[in-house]
Tab-separated table of C-alpha atoms in Angstrom:
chain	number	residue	atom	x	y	z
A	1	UNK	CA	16.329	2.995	-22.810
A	2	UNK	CA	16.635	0.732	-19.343
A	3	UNK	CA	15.726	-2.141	-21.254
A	4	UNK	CA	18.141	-1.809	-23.759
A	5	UNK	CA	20.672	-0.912	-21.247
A	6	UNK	CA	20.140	-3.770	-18.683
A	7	UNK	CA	22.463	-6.723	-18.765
A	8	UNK	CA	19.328	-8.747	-18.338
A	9	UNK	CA	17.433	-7.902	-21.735
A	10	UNK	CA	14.648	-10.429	-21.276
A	11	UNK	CA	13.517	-10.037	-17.358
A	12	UNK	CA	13.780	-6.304	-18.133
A	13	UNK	CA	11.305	-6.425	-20.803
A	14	UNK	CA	8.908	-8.475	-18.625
A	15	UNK	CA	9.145	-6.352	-15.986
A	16	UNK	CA	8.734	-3.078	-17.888
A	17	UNK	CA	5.196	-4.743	-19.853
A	18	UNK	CA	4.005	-5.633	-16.281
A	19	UNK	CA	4.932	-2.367	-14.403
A	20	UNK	CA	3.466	0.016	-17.236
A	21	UNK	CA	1.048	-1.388	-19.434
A	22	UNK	CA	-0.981	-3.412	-17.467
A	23	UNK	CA	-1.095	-0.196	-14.681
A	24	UNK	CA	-1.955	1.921	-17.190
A	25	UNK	CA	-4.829	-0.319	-18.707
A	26	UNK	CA	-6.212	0.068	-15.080
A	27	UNK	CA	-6.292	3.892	-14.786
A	28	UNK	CA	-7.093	4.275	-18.113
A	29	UNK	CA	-10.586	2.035	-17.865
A	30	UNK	CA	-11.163	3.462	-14.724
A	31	UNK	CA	-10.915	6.944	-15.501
A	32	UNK	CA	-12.851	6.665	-18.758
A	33	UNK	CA	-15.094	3.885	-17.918
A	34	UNK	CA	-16.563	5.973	-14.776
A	35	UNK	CA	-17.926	8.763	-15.603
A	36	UNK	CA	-20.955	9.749	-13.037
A	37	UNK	CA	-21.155	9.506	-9.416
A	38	UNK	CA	-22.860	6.198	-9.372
A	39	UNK	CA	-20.444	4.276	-11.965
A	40	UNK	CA	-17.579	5.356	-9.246
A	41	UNK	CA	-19.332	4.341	-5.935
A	42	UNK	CA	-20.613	0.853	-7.430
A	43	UNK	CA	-16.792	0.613	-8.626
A	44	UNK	CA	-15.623	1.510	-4.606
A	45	UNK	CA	-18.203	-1.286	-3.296
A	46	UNK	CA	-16.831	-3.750	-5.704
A	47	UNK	CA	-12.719	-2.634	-4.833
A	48	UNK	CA	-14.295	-3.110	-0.781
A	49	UNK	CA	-15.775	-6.707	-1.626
A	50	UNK	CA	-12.502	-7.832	-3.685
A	51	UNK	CA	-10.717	-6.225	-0.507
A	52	UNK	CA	-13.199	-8.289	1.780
A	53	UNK	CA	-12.540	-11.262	-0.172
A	54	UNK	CA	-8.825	-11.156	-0.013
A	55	UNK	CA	-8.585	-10.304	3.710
A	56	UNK	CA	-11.111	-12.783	4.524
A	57	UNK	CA	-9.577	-16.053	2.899
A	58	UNK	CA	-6.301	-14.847	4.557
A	59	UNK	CA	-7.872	-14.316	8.323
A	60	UNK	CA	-9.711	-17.781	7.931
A	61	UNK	CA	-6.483	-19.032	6.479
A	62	UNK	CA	-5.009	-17.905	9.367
A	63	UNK	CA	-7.811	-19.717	12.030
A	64	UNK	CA	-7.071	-22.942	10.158
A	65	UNK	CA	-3.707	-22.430	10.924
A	66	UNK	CA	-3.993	-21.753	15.131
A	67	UNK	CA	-6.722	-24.454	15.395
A	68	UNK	CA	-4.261	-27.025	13.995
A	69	UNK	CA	-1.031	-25.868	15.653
A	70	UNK	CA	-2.449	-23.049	18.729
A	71	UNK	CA	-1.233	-19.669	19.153
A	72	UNK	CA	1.168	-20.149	21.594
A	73	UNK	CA	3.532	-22.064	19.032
A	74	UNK	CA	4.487	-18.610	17.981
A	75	UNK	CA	4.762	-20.064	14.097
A	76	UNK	CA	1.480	-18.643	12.984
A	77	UNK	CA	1.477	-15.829	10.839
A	78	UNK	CA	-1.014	-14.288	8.295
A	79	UNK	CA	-1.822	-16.903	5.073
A	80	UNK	CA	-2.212	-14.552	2.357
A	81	UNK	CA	-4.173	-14.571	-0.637
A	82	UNK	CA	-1.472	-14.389	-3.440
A	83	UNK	CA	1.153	-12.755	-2.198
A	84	UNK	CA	3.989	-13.300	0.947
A	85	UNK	CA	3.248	-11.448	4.218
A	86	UNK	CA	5.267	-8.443	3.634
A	87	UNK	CA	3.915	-7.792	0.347
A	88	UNK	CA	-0.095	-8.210	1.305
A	89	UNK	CA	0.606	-5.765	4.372
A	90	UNK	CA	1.961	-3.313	2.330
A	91	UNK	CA	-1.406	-3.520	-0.213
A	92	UNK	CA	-3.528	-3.193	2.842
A	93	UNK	CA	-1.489	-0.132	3.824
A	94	UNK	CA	-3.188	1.177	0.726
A	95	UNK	CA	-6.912	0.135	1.317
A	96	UNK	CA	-7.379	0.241	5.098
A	97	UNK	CA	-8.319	3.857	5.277
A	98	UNK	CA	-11.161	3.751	2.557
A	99	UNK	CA	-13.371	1.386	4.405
A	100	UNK	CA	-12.569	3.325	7.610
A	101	UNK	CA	-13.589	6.694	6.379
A	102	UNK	CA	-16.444	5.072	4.651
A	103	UNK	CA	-17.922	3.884	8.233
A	104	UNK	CA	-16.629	6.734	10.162
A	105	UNK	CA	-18.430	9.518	8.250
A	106	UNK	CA	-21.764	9.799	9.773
A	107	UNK	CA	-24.356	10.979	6.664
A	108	UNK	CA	-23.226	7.800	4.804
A	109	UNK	CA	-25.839	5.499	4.016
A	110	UNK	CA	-26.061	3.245	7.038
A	111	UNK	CA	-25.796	0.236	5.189
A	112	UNK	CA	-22.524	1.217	3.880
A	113	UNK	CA	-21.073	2.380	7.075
A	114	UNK	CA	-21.686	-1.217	8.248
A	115	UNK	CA	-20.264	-2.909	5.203
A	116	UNK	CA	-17.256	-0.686	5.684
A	117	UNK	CA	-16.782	-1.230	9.193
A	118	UNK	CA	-17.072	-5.190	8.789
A	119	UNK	CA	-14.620	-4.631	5.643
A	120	UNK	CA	-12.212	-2.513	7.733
A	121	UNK	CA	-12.219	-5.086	10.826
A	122	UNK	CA	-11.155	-8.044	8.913
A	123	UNK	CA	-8.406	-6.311	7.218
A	124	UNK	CA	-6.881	-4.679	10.052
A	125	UNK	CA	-7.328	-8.296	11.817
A	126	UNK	CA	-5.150	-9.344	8.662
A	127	UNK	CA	-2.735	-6.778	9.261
A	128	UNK	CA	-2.123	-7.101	12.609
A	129	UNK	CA	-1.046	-10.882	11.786
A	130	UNK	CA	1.058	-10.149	8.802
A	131	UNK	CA	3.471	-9.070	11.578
A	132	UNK	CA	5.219	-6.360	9.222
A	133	UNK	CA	6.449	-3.620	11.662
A	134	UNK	CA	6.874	-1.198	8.546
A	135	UNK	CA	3.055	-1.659	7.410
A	136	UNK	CA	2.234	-1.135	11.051
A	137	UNK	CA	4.099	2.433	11.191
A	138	UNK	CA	2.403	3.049	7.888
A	139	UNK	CA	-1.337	2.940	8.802
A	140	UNK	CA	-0.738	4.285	12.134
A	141	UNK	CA	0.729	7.465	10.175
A	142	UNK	CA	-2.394	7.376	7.865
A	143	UNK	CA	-4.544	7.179	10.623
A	144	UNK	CA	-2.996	10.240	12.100
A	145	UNK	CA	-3.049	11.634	8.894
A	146	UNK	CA	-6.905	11.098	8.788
A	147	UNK	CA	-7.512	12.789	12.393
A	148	UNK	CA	-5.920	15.624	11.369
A	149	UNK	CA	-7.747	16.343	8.649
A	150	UNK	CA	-11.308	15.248	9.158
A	151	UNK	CA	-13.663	15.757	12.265
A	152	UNK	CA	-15.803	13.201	11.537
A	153	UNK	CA	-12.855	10.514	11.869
A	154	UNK	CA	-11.798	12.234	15.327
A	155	UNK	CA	-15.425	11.867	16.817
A	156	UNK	CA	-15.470	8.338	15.507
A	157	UNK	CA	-12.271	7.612	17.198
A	158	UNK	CA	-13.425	8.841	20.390
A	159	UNK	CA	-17.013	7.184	20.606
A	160	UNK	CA	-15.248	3.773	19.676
A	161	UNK	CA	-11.771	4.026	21.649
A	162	UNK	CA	-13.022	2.717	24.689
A	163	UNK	CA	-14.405	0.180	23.067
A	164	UNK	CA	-10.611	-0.670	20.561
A	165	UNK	CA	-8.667	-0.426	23.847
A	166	UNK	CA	-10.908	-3.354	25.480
A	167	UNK	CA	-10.959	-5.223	22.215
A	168	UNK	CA	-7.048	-4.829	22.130
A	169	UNK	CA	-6.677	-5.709	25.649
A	170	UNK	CA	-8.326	-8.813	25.627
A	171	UNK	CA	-7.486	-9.917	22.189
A	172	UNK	CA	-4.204	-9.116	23.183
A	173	UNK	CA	-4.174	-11.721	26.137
A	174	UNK	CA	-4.684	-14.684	23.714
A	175	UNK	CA	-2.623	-14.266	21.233
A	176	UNK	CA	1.011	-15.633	20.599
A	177	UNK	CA	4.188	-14.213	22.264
A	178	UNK	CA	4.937	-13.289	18.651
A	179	UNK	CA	2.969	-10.443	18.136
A	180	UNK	CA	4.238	-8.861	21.514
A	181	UNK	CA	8.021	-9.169	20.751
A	182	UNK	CA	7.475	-7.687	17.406
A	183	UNK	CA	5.781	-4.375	18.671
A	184	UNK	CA	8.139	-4.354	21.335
A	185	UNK	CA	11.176	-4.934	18.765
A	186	UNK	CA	10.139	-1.770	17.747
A	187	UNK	CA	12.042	0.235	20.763
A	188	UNK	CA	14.913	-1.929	19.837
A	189	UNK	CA	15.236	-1.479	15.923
A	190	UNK	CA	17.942	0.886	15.233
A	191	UNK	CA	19.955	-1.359	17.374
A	192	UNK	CA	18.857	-4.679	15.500
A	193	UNK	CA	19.853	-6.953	12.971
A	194	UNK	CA	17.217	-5.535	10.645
A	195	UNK	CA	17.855	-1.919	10.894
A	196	UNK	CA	21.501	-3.055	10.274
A	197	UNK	CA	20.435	-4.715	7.111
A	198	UNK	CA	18.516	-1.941	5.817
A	199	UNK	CA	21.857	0.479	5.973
A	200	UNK	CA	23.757	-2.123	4.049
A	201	UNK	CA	21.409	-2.486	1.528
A	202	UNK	CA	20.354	1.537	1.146
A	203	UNK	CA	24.303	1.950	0.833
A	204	UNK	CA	24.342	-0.804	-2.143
A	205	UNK	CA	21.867	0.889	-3.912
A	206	UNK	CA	23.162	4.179	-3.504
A	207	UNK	CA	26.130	2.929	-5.216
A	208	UNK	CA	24.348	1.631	-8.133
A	209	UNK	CA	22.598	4.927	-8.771
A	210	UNK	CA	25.885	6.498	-8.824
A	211	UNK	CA	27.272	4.092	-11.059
A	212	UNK	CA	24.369	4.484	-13.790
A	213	UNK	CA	22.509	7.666	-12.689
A	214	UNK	CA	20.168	8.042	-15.708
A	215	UNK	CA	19.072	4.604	-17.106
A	216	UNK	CA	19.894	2.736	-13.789
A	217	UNK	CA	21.451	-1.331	-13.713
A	218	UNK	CA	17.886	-2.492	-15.731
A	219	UNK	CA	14.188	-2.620	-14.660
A	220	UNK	CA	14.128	-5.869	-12.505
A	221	UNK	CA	18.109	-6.388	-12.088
A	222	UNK	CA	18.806	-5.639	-8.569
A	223	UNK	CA	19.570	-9.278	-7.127
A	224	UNK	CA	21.099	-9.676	-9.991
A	225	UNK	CA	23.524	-6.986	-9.649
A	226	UNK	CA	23.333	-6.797	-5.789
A	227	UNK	CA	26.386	-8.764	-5.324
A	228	UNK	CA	28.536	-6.322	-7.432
A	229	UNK	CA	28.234	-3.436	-5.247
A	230	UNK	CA	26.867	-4.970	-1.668
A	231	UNK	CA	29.255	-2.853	0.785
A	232	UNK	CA	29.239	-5.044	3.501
A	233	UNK	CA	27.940	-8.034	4.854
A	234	UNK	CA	24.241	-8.897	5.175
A	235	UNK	CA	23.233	-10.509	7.831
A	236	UNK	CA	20.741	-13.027	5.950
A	237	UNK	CA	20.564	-14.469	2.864
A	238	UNK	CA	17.179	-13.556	2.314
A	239	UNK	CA	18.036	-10.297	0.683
A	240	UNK	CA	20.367	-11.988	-1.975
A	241	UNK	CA	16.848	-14.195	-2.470
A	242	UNK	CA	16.152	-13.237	-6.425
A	243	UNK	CA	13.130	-10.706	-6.356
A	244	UNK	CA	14.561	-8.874	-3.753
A	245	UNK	CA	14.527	-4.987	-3.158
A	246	UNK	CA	16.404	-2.476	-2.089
A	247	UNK	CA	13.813	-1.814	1.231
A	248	UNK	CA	13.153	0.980	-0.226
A	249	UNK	CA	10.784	2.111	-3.379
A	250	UNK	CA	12.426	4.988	-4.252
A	251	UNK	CA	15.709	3.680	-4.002
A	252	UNK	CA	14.673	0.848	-5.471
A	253	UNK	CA	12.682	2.456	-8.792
A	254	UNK	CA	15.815	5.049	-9.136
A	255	UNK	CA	18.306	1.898	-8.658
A	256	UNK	CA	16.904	-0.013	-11.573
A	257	UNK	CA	15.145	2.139	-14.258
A	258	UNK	CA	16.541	5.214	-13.405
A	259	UNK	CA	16.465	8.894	-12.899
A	260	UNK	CA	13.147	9.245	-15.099
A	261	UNK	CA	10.972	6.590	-13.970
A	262	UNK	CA	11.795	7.733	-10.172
A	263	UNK	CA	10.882	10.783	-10.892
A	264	UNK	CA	7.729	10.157	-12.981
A	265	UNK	CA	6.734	7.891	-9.598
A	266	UNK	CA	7.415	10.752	-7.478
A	267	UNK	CA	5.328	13.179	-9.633
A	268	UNK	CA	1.959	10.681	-10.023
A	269	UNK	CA	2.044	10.201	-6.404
A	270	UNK	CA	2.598	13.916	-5.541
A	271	UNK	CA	-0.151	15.194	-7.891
A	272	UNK	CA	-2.377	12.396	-6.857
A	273	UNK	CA	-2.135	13.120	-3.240
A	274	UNK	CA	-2.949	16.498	-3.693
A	275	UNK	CA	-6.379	16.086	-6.686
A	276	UNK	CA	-7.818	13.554	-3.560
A	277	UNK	CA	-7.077	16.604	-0.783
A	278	UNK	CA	-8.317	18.361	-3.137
A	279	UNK	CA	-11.423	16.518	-3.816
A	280	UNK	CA	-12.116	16.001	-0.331
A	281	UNK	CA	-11.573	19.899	0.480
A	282	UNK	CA	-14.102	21.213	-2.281
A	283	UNK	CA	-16.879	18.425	-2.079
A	284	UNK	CA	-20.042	19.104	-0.664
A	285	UNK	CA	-21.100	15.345	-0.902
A	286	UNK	CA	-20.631	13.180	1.769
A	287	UNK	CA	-19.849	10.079	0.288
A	288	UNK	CA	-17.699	12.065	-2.359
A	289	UNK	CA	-15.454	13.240	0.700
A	290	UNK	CA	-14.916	10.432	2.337
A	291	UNK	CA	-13.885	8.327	-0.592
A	292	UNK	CA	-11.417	11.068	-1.178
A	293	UNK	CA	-9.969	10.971	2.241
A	294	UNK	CA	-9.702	7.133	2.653
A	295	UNK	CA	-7.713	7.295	-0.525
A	296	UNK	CA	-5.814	10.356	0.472
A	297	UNK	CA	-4.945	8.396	3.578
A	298	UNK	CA	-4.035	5.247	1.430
A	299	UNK	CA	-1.622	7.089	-0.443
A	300	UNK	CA	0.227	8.770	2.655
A	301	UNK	CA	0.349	5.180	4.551
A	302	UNK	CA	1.646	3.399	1.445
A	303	UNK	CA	4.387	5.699	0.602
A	304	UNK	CA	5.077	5.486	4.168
A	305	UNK	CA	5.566	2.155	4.171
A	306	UNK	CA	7.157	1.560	0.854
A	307	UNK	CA	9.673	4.067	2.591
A	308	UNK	CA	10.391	2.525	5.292
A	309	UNK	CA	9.704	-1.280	4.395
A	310	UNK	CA	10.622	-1.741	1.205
A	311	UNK	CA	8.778	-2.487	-1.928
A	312	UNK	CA	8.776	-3.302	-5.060
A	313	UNK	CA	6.201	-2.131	-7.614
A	314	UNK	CA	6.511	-4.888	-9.678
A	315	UNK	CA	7.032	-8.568	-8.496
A	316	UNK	CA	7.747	-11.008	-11.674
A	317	UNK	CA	9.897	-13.627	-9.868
A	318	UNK	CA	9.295	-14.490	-6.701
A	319	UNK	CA	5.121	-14.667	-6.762
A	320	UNK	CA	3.060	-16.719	-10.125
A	321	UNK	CA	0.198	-13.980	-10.068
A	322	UNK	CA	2.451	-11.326	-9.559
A	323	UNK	CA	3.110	-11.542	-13.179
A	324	UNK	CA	-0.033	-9.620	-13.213
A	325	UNK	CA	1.873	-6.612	-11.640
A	326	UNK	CA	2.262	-7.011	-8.059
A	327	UNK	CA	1.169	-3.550	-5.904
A	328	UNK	CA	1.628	-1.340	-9.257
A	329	UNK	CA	-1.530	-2.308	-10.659
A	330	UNK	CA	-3.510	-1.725	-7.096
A	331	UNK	CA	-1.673	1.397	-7.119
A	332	UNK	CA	-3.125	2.710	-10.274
A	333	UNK	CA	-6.381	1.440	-9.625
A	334	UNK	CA	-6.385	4.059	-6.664
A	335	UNK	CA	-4.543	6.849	-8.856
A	336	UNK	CA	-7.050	6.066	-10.984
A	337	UNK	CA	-10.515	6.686	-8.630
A	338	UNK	CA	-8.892	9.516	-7.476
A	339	UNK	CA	-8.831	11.128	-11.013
A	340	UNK	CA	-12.363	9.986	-11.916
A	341	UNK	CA	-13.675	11.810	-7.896
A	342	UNK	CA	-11.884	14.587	-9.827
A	343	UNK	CA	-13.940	14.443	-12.916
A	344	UNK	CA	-17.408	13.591	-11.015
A	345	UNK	CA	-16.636	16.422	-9.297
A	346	UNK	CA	-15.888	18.861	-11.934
A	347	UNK	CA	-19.283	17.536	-13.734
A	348	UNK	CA	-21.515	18.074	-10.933
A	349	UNK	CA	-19.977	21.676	-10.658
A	350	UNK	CA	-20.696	22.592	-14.145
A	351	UNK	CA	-23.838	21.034	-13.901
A	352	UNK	CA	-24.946	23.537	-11.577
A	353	UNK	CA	-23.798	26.036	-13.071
A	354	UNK	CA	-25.385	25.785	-16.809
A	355	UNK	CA	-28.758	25.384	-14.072
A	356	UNK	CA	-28.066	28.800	-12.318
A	357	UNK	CA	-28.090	30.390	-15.667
């Protein structure tokens, strides 16, 4: 019905084939293709050596980068692997916390723990260097997230703090002026050009969901339509950039497809967050529970960020290989382990019980 509605019949249709059926491909080999507890954890080590693989061309990207032009230029900033800056942070807002609670939980096997903890490092290296203040917020709240909930992460945090802080500290003194104005720019936001951006462009798409509540202005037509109901002035062009979004995901899903499709977002992510609690909660297998926290934690960080950043699940213009789907497919990929845990789970319970009687 948004396709059909959209002024932009073509691009729509695109962007609909690359936001649902390729995402749903994903979950639907994953959750069908793994069906015992070994098919799943070979399919997390693979996800942690495509993650290792992506967030290590980008931090040796990145060296190449200060050797030829040095730190203190201040025009260094993360090389991703496919995808702009802001985009790749908000992926690894997603897929930092598995490798951390994979190395954090003690009765893992050791091997593991150390492939996780070299996996973790380089991403959060990565991270740190896309410079994206809202991917920042969001792992810090999935981080808190994952103290609250598990004891294992909070004695891992405390044997290795002393250890982060002096790491921090000293990493901190050789690296670009750049990364320090950006944390600090943090204190300042509300009263900054970005913050004053964001408002304007919230307020835009509020107006477009009022104007077409139910089918929204067409899956993938917000630059096109952003001009027709911008209420004010932006302060740089780069939002009117085609691709853009409305910093947002919410806003931004409900702005272009409509009242459904944000709603059917809203109601995957919900019930997803709560199967992986869930998972985690009821498990009596290590491993099991902390794969279900580190993608617990994934979920809360990325809908933190795509909340406070700005996404867009899928990216057809401004990226070749996001063709492919952009975060959407990465998304359901996770959606999708998290349903499979569930299965694994439920197997191994009735398992046991056709052996008690």
């Amino acid at each position: 019905i948004a396709i059909f509605n959209s002024p932009g019949f073509l691009l729509s249709s695109r962007t609909v084939f690359v936001g649902t059926v390729i995402p749903i491909l994903s979950y639907y080999l994953i959750v069908n293709g793994l069906r015992s507890k070994r098919e799943l954890v070979v399919a997390v080590y693979v996800l942690l050596g495509t993650l290792f693989l992506m967030g290590g061309y980008s931090v040796l990207a990145l060296y190449r980068g200060v050797s030829s032009q040095g730190l203190e230029t201040g025009g260094v900033r993360l090389t991703q692997f496919y995808m702009n800056p802001g985009f790749f942070a908000v992926l690894l807002t997603l897929m930092l916390p598995l490798p951390l609670c994979l190395a954090a939980f003690p009765r893992t096997p050791i091997m593991v723990r150390f492939v996780s903890g070299l996996v973790f490092a380089v991403l959060l290296v990565a991270l740190a260097f896309s410079f994206v203040r809202g991917a920042w917020v969001g792992f810090a709240a999935s981080l808190v997230v994952l103290l609250l909930l598990s004891s294992e992460i909070r004695r891992a945090f405390l044997k290795i703090s002393p250890l982060l802080l002096v790491a921090f500290l000293v990493w901190g003194a050789s690296i670009s002026q750049v990364f320090w104005t950006r944390i600090g720019s943090m204190d300042t936001f509300f009263r900054s050009g970005s913050w004053t951006n964001r408002v304007v462009i919230w307020r835009s798409a509020w107006e477009m969901i009022k104007d077409n509540p139910l089918t929204g202005v067409g899956p993938g037509m917000f630059p096109e339509v952003f001009p027709k109901y911008q209420v004010d002035y932006v302060l740089r062009f780069l939002y009117l950039l085609p691709g853009w979004d409305a910093e947002n995901l919410f806003l931004n899903v409900w702005a272009e497809p409509g009242v459904l499709a944000v709603a059917g977002l809203t109601a995957i992510l919900a019930i997803s967050l709560w199967v992986s609690y869930d998972v985690f909660r009821t498990s009596k297998d290590q491993l099991i529970k902390a794969i279900a926290l580190g993608l617990f934690g994934g979920l809360a960080g990325f809908i933190m960020t795509a909340t406070a950043h700005g996404t867009k699940p899928v990216y057809t213009l401004t990226d070749r290989l996001s063709f492919f789907g952009g975060h959407i497919v990465y998304l359901f990929i996770i959606v999708g382990l998290i349903f499979a845990l569930k299965r694994v789970l439920r197997a191994e319970e009735e398992g046991k019980r056709a052996n008690d009687r």
